[in-house]
XYZ file of N, CA and C in Angstrom:
543
model
N 117.576 80.113 73.559
C 116.621 80.913 72.811
C 115.536 81.464 73.732
N 115.001 80.607 74.627
C 113.932 81.041 75.521
C 114.420 82.137 76.460
N 115.658 81.997 76.951
C 116.214 83.007 77.850
C 116.324 84.356 77.135
N 116.747 84.322 75.857
C 116.842 85.562 75.075
C 115.474 86.204 74.928
N 114.444 85.374 74.681
C 113.087 85.877 74.526
C 112.597 86.481 75.843
N 112.908 85.819 76.962
C 112.486 86.334 78.262
C 113.148 87.665 78.582
N 114.446 87.804 78.265
C 115.109 89.074 78.555
C 114.608 90.167 77.618
N 114.312 89.814 76.367
C 113.737 90.795 75.434
C 112.341 91.190 75.896
N 111.597 90.215 76.389
C 110.253 90.480 76.897
C 110.312 91.367 78.141
N 111.249 91.093 79.028
C 111.416 91.920 80.233
C 111.795 93.343 79.843
N 112.647 93.468 78.847
C 113.041 94.795 78.364
C 111.834 95.540 77.795
N 111.024 94.842 77.000
C 109.822 95.458 76.416
C 108.856 95.897 77.516
N 108.669 95.043 78.525
C 107.772 95.398 79.635
C 108.274 96.633 80.367
N 109.569 96.693 80.575
C 110.157 97.849 81.249
C 109.958 99.115 80.417
N 110.169 99.010 79.116
C 109.971 100.166 78.220
C 108.517 100.625 78.243
N 107.598 99.675 78.229
C 106.169 100.000 78.244
C 105.792 100.689 79.550
N 106.232 100.135 80.674
C 105.907 100.731 81.977
C 106.506 102.130 82.097
N 107.756 102.281 81.697
C 108.413 103.595 81.757
C 107.663 104.608 80.901
N 107.291 104.202 79.696
C 106.550 105.098 78.795
C 105.206 105.482 79.403
N 104.526 104.507 79.970
C 103.216 104.768 80.572
C 103.319 105.771 81.716
N 104.294 105.579 82.604
C 104.425 106.488 83.747
C 104.848 107.890 83.298
N 105.629 107.977 82.231
C 105.960 109.301 81.673
C 104.704 109.964 81.112
N 103.901 109.193 80.397
C 102.662 109.730 79.834
C 101.696 110.188 80.927
N 101.711 109.493 82.062
C 100.833 109.892 83.170
C 101.182 111.291 83.681
N 102.432 111.702 83.496
C 102.837 113.051 83.902
C 102.426 114.094 82.863
N 102.256 113.638 81.627
C 101.987 114.554 80.515
C 100.511 114.699 80.178
N 99.734 113.643 80.414
C 98.339 113.626 79.974
C 97.427 113.131 81.088
N 96.148 113.408 80.927
C 95.152 112.829 81.823
C 95.124 111.317 81.603
N 94.925 110.574 82.671
C 94.916 109.115 82.615
C 93.954 108.602 81.539
N 92.739 109.151 81.522
C 91.710 108.704 80.582
C 92.108 108.959 79.131
N 92.961 109.954 78.910
C 93.357 110.321 77.549
C 94.538 109.511 77.018
N 95.157 108.716 77.870
C 96.298 107.900 77.435
C 95.760 106.658 76.731
N 96.177 106.472 75.493
C 95.734 105.300 74.727
C 96.854 104.262 74.665
N 96.464 103.060 74.315
C 97.448 101.987 74.144
C 98.417 102.368 73.024
N 97.905 102.996 71.986
C 98.762 103.460 70.886
C 99.787 104.466 71.396
N 99.356 105.399 72.260
C 100.290 106.368 72.858
C 101.410 105.650 73.606
N 101.015 104.669 74.406
C 101.992 103.938 75.230
C 102.968 103.184 74.334
N 102.435 102.452 73.361
C 103.286 101.657 72.464
C 104.243 102.558 71.691
N 103.730 103.665 71.185
C 104.569 104.589 70.408
C 105.686 105.154 71.279
N 105.336 105.612 72.485
C 106.341 106.202 73.381
C 107.371 105.150 73.806
N 106.919 103.899 73.961
C 107.818 102.812 74.377
C 108.657 102.280 73.220
N 108.260 102.605 71.991
C 108.984 102.098 70.828
C 108.704 100.633 70.553
N 107.483 100.198 70.891
C 107.085 98.807 70.654
C 105.776 98.799 69.870
N 105.430 97.644 69.355
C 104.166 97.512 68.626
C 103.024 97.286 69.619
N 101.797 97.488 69.138
C 100.625 97.195 69.971
C 100.573 95.702 70.301
N 101.034 94.869 69.370
C 101.069 93.421 69.608
C 101.960 93.126 70.812
N 103.122 93.772 70.865
C 104.033 93.589 72.004
C 103.365 94.068 73.287
N 102.674 95.191 73.207
C 101.956 95.689 74.386
C 100.985 94.621 74.882
N 100.136 94.114 73.980
C 99.098 93.158 74.388
C 99.659 91.780 74.736
N 100.874 91.493 74.324
C 101.521 90.253 74.742
C 101.868 90.326 76.234
N 102.072 91.542 76.727
C 102.512 91.733 78.105
C 101.440 92.269 79.049
N 100.499 93.030 78.523
C 99.490 93.679 79.366
C 98.116 93.606 78.710
N 97.094 93.584 79.555
C 95.720 93.613 79.057
C 95.113 95.006 79.123
N 95.664 95.851 79.996
C 95.091 97.180 80.212
C 96.134 98.083 80.861
N 95.792 99.352 80.985
C 96.680 100.288 81.686
C 96.785 99.891 83.159
N 95.669 99.428 83.725
C 95.673 99.001 85.128
C 96.635 97.844 85.345
N 96.757 96.995 84.335
C 97.698 95.870 84.387
C 99.132 96.352 84.593
N 99.487 97.429 83.927
C 100.837 97.985 84.080
C 101.043 98.387 85.533
N 100.056 99.057 86.090
C 100.148 99.520 87.480
C 100.238 98.343 88.436
N 99.378 97.340 88.274
C 99.385 96.219 89.221
C 100.659 95.384 89.105
N 101.163 95.201 87.881
C 102.413 94.451 87.751
C 103.584 95.223 88.348
N 103.555 96.527 88.208
C 104.601 97.356 88.815
C 104.507 97.271 90.341
N 103.278 97.300 90.864
C 103.096 97.161 92.315
C 103.569 95.800 92.799
N 103.321 94.765 92.009
C 103.820 93.431 92.366
C 105.336 93.453 92.520
N 106.013 94.099 91.576
C 107.478 94.185 91.626
C 107.928 94.969 92.857
N 107.273 96.089 93.122
C 107.637 96.886 94.302
C 107.341 96.124 95.589
N 106.231 95.392 95.599
C 105.888 94.575 96.764
C 106.923 93.490 97.004
N 107.367 92.856 95.925
C 108.405 91.831 96.033
C 109.694 92.433 96.596
N 110.076 93.604 96.087
C 111.283 94.276 96.585
C 111.165 94.564 98.082
N 109.995 95.035 98.506
C 109.788 95.339 99.922
C 109.858 94.064 100.766
N 109.243 93.004 100.287
C 109.306 91.728 101.013
C 110.743 91.255 101.163
N 111.533 91.390 100.110
C 112.939 90.998 100.170
C 113.705 91.844 101.190
N 113.400 93.139 101.236
C 114.072 94.049 102.176
C 113.733 93.732 103.627
N 112.521 93.248 103.857
C 112.036 93.117 105.237
C 111.839 91.673 105.689
N 112.231 90.710 104.882
C 111.962 89.313 105.240
C 112.677 88.879 106.517
N 113.712 89.588 106.891
C 114.447 89.253 108.108
C 113.752 89.780 109.370
N 112.747 90.627 109.192
C 112.069 91.234 110.342
C 110.907 90.372 110.823
N 110.725 90.336 112.128
C 109.534 89.743 112.727
C 108.554 90.901 112.917
N 107.478 90.904 112.150
C 106.566 92.050 112.149
C 106.002 92.323 113.542
N 105.783 91.291 114.332
C 105.236 91.478 115.684
C 106.281 92.118 116.599
N 107.500 91.583 116.590
C 108.547 92.102 117.481
C 109.185 93.385 116.949
N 109.239 93.521 115.633
C 109.918 94.662 115.005
C 108.929 95.571 114.269
N 107.759 95.775 114.856
C 106.699 96.532 114.182
C 107.171 97.905 113.738
N 107.780 98.644 114.643
C 108.198 100.006 114.314
C 109.225 99.992 113.175
N 110.208 99.109 113.256
C 111.232 99.002 112.210
C 110.596 98.640 110.872
N 109.617 97.737 110.916
C 108.908 97.335 109.704
C 108.186 98.533 109.081
N 107.513 99.327 109.905
C 106.769 100.488 109.397
C 107.730 101.552 108.866
N 108.844 101.766 109.551
C 109.857 102.708 109.046
C 110.319 102.247 107.664
N 110.614 100.958 107.534
C 111.052 100.404 106.246
C 109.987 100.593 105.172
N 108.729 100.431 105.553
C 107.612 100.617 104.623
C 107.614 102.039 104.058
N 107.716 103.029 104.938
C 107.701 104.421 104.473
C 108.980 104.776 103.709
N 110.103 104.229 104.116
C 111.341 104.465 103.364
C 111.236 103.869 101.961
N 110.659 102.683 101.891
C 110.483 102.016 100.594
C 109.623 102.866 99.662
N 108.482 103.306 100.150
C 107.581 104.076 99.289
C 108.116 105.467 98.995
N 108.938 105.988 99.884
C 109.574 107.282 99.626
C 110.455 107.196 98.375
N 111.107 106.052 98.187
C 111.936 105.831 96.993
C 111.082 105.791 95.724
N 109.809 105.487 95.888
C 108.899 105.349 94.746
C 107.803 106.414 94.786
N 108.174 107.561 95.302
C 107.235 108.669 95.445
C 106.621 109.074 94.107
N 107.417 109.073 93.045
C 106.907 109.476 91.724
C 105.748 108.582 91.287
N 105.869 107.296 91.559
C 104.796 106.359 91.227
C 103.530 106.714 92.007
N 103.680 106.947 93.308
C 102.525 107.293 94.142
C 101.902 108.612 93.700
N 102.741 109.581 93.370
C 102.229 110.869 92.885
C 101.478 110.699 91.568
N 101.962 109.809 90.714
C 101.265 109.528 89.451
C 99.874 108.967 89.715
N 99.780 108.047 90.672
C 98.471 107.484 91.021
C 97.550 108.554 91.591
N 98.098 109.407 92.449
C 97.300 110.496 93.023
C 96.810 111.448 91.941
N 97.718 111.864 91.092
C 97.380 112.818 90.037
C 96.305 112.249 89.107
N 96.382 110.957 88.834
C 95.422 110.307 87.939
C 94.155 109.876 88.674
N 94.101 110.141 89.971
C 92.968 109.719 90.799
C 92.762 108.202 90.691
N 93.869 107.466 90.791
C 93.842 106.013 90.637
C 94.429 105.273 91.840
N 94.399 105.878 93.018
C 94.906 105.181 94.204
C 94.053 103.955 94.511
N 92.804 103.963 94.016
C 91.921 102.814 94.223
C 92.491 101.541 93.600
N 93.255 101.672 92.527
C 93.845 100.487 91.888
C 94.782 99.793 92.871
N 95.537 100.581 93.606
C 96.460 100.022 94.594
C 95.675 99.342 95.716
N 94.625 100.000 96.207
C 93.826 99.419 97.288
C 93.119 98.141 96.826
N 92.571 98.139 95.625
C 91.923 96.937 95.089
C 92.928 95.796 94.957
N 94.132 96.125 94.546
C 95.190 95.117 94.412
C 95.542 94.529 95.788
N 95.629 95.396 96.781
C 95.898 94.945 98.152
C 94.771 94.031 98.621
N 93.526 94.428 98.371
C 92.377 93.633 98.812
C 92.340 92.260 98.151
N 92.700 92.171 96.871
C 92.764 90.868 96.195
C 93.825 89.989 96.840
N 94.940 90.605 97.183
C 96.021 89.868 97.837
C 95.567 89.344 99.198
N 94.809 90.168 99.919
C 94.294 89.759 101.232
C 93.420 88.518 101.083
N 92.531 88.533 100.109
C 91.624 87.398 99.906
C 92.393 86.116 99.622
N 93.503 86.232 98.885
C 94.307 85.050 98.555
C 95.095 84.538 99.755
N 95.459 85.446 100.661
C 96.404 85.088 101.720
C 95.800 84.979 103.111
N 94.480 84.988 103.218
C 93.849 84.818 104.526
C 92.893 83.637 104.466
N 92.745 82.971 105.611
C 91.875 81.794 105.634
C 90.649 81.979 106.518
N 90.732 82.842 107.513
C 89.586 83.042 108.399
C 89.015 84.446 108.214
N 87.775 84.607 108.645
C 87.137 85.928 108.567
C 87.926 86.936 109.397
N 88.365 86.541 110.574
C 89.115 87.451 111.446
C 90.401 87.919 110.759
N 91.138 86.991 110.150
C 92.365 87.363 109.438
C 92.064 88.346 108.312
N 91.003 88.071 107.572
C 90.637 88.926 106.440
C 90.316 90.342 106.920
N 89.473 90.462 107.949
C 89.079 91.792 108.422
C 90.232 92.520 109.103
N 91.045 91.776 109.810
C 92.211 92.386 110.449
C 93.175 92.926 109.385
N 93.421 92.129 108.351
C 94.306 92.574 107.267
C 93.713 93.786 106.551
N 92.412 93.762 106.285
C 91.755 94.921 105.647
C 91.889 96.163 106.518
N 91.725 96.000 107.806
C 91.821 97.121 108.745
C 93.217 97.751 108.692
N 94.225 96.937 108.886
C 95.588 97.469 108.936
C 96.064 97.976 107.573
N 95.883 97.175 106.545
C 96.397 97.564 105.230
C 95.611 98.723 104.627
N 94.308 98.754 104.863
C 93.509 99.881 104.378
C 93.906 101.184 105.050
N 94.140 101.118 106.355
C 94.531 102.347 107.054
C 95.939 102.780 106.650
N 96.842 101.839 106.508
C 98.208 102.177 106.081
C 98.179 102.794 104.679
N 97.365 102.229 103.799
C 97.216 102.763 102.436
C 96.775 104.226 102.497
N 95.740 104.509 103.272
C 95.240 105.887 103.375
C 96.260 106.815 104.017
N 96.929 106.337 105.041
C 97.951 107.153 105.711
C 99.100 107.450 104.748
N 99.529 106.449 103.997
C 100.615 106.635 103.030
C 100.276 107.742 102.032
N 99.093 107.684 101.456
C 98.731 108.692 100.460
C 98.486 110.061 101.090
N 97.988 110.096 102.299
C 97.824 111.385 102.989
C 99.190 112.008 103.261
N 100.150 111.180 103.625
C 101.525 111.632 103.870
C 102.136 112.201 102.590
N 101.948 111.488 101.490
C 102.475 111.950 100.198
C 101.800 113.260 99.799
N 100.457 113.308 99.899
C 99.720 114.531 99.545
C 100.157 115.712 100.399
N 100.476 115.445 101.658
C 100.865 116.501 102.593
C 102.307 116.945 102.453
N 103.029 116.386 101.515
C 104.400 116.814 101.279
C 105.439 116.109 102.129
N 105.059 114.997 102.760
C 105.996 114.179 103.552
C 106.716 115.000 104.619
N 105.960 115.793 105.349
C 106.564 116.645 106.382
C 107.177 115.817 107.514
N 106.572 114.666 107.782
C 107.094 113.783 108.821
C 108.076 112.790 108.200
N 109.076 112.439 108.958
C 110.045 111.436 108.496
C 109.402 110.045 108.575
N 109.981 109.049 107.898
C 109.473 107.687 108.045
C 109.452 107.230 109.511
N 110.437 107.681 110.288
C 110.473 107.323 111.714
C 109.298 107.955 112.464
N 109.001 109.213 112.150
C 107.853 109.875 112.788
C 106.541 109.210 112.373
N 106.458 108.805 111.123
C 105.252 108.117 110.652
C 105.073 106.795 111.394
N 106.162 106.088 111.620
C 106.088 104.828 112.365
C 105.604 105.085 113.787
N 106.102 106.144 114.418
C 105.651 106.482 115.774
C 104.158 106.792 115.792
N 103.702 107.564 114.813
C 102.282 107.920 114.732
C 101.430 106.666 114.570
N 101.820 105.804 113.668
C 101.037 104.592 113.412
C 101.043 103.673 114.624
N 102.189 103.522 115.262
C 102.246 102.685 116.468
C 101.331 103.246 117.554
N 101.290 104.570 117.696
C 100.388 105.184 118.683
C 98.926 104.954 118.291
N 98.612 105.076 117.016
C 97.237 104.867 116.560
C 96.761 103.455 116.869
N 97.634 102.488 116.723
C 97.236 101.102 116.928
C 97.220 100.678 118.390
N 97.647 101.554 119.281
C 97.588 101.234 120.708
C 96.191 101.435 121.276
N 95.382 102.245 120.614
C 94.062 102.577 121.130
C 93.020 102.369 120.041
N 91.885 101.718 120.388
C 90.861 101.505 119.367
C 90.244 102.813 118.862
N 90.085 103.797 119.727
C 89.605 105.116 119.322
C 90.632 106.146 119.742
N 90.976 106.990 118.837
C 91.991 107.995 119.105
C 91.379 109.163 119.865
N 91.948 109.523 121.020
C 91.396 110.635 121.803
C 91.255 111.932 121.008
N 92.168 112.221 120.102
C 92.074 113.477 119.352
C 90.825 113.509 118.470
N 90.379 112.354 117.981
C 89.148 112.310 117.187
C 87.919 112.421 118.075
N 87.971 111.791 119.237
C 86.844 111.848 120.172
C 86.629 113.282 120.634
N 87.714 114.003 120.939
C 87.608 115.392 121.384
C 86.970 116.260 120.306
N 87.300 116.025 119.045
C 86.724 116.804 117.935
C 85.223 116.587 117.841
N 84.774 115.404 118.165
C 83.365 115.042 118.046
C 82.530 115.709 119.125
N 83.124 115.942 120.289
C 82.370 116.516 121.421
C 82.030 117.947 121.250
């Protein structure tokens, strides 16, 4: 019985998330109501609130799922030794989920993703250095990812990995220093 309830619950969550992301393409984020989401998903408001507390909850739970998928794809990689391969995989992963990223951009809600990343950092770091280092790398990758999406993904994931690897070789990028002079 419990397994049936869990699969029905998973189905309802999937319907709710799908409906929400469709609505994000049709309406302004602020104008989407819980009633709109429930109606489009074909579920009751009670079912919605059994699974989510807010629209942001849908986004963060979806990001959790995408993050888990990425971790599964890359768990065999040593991030230090296979940095470039890891970054290529990162951009390939998000390329598959471009519609989600575009929805966040269109709704001006990329901050939800960054806040979610920052909460994860706080849970998974023990020293100040680890925390700031993680914020530095993940914050910059977040901004680069969305800039790449906004720019129409002109560079391949491999080119993006090369760019990022070059950026991390130098504390200050010469091209920025030249602009300042």
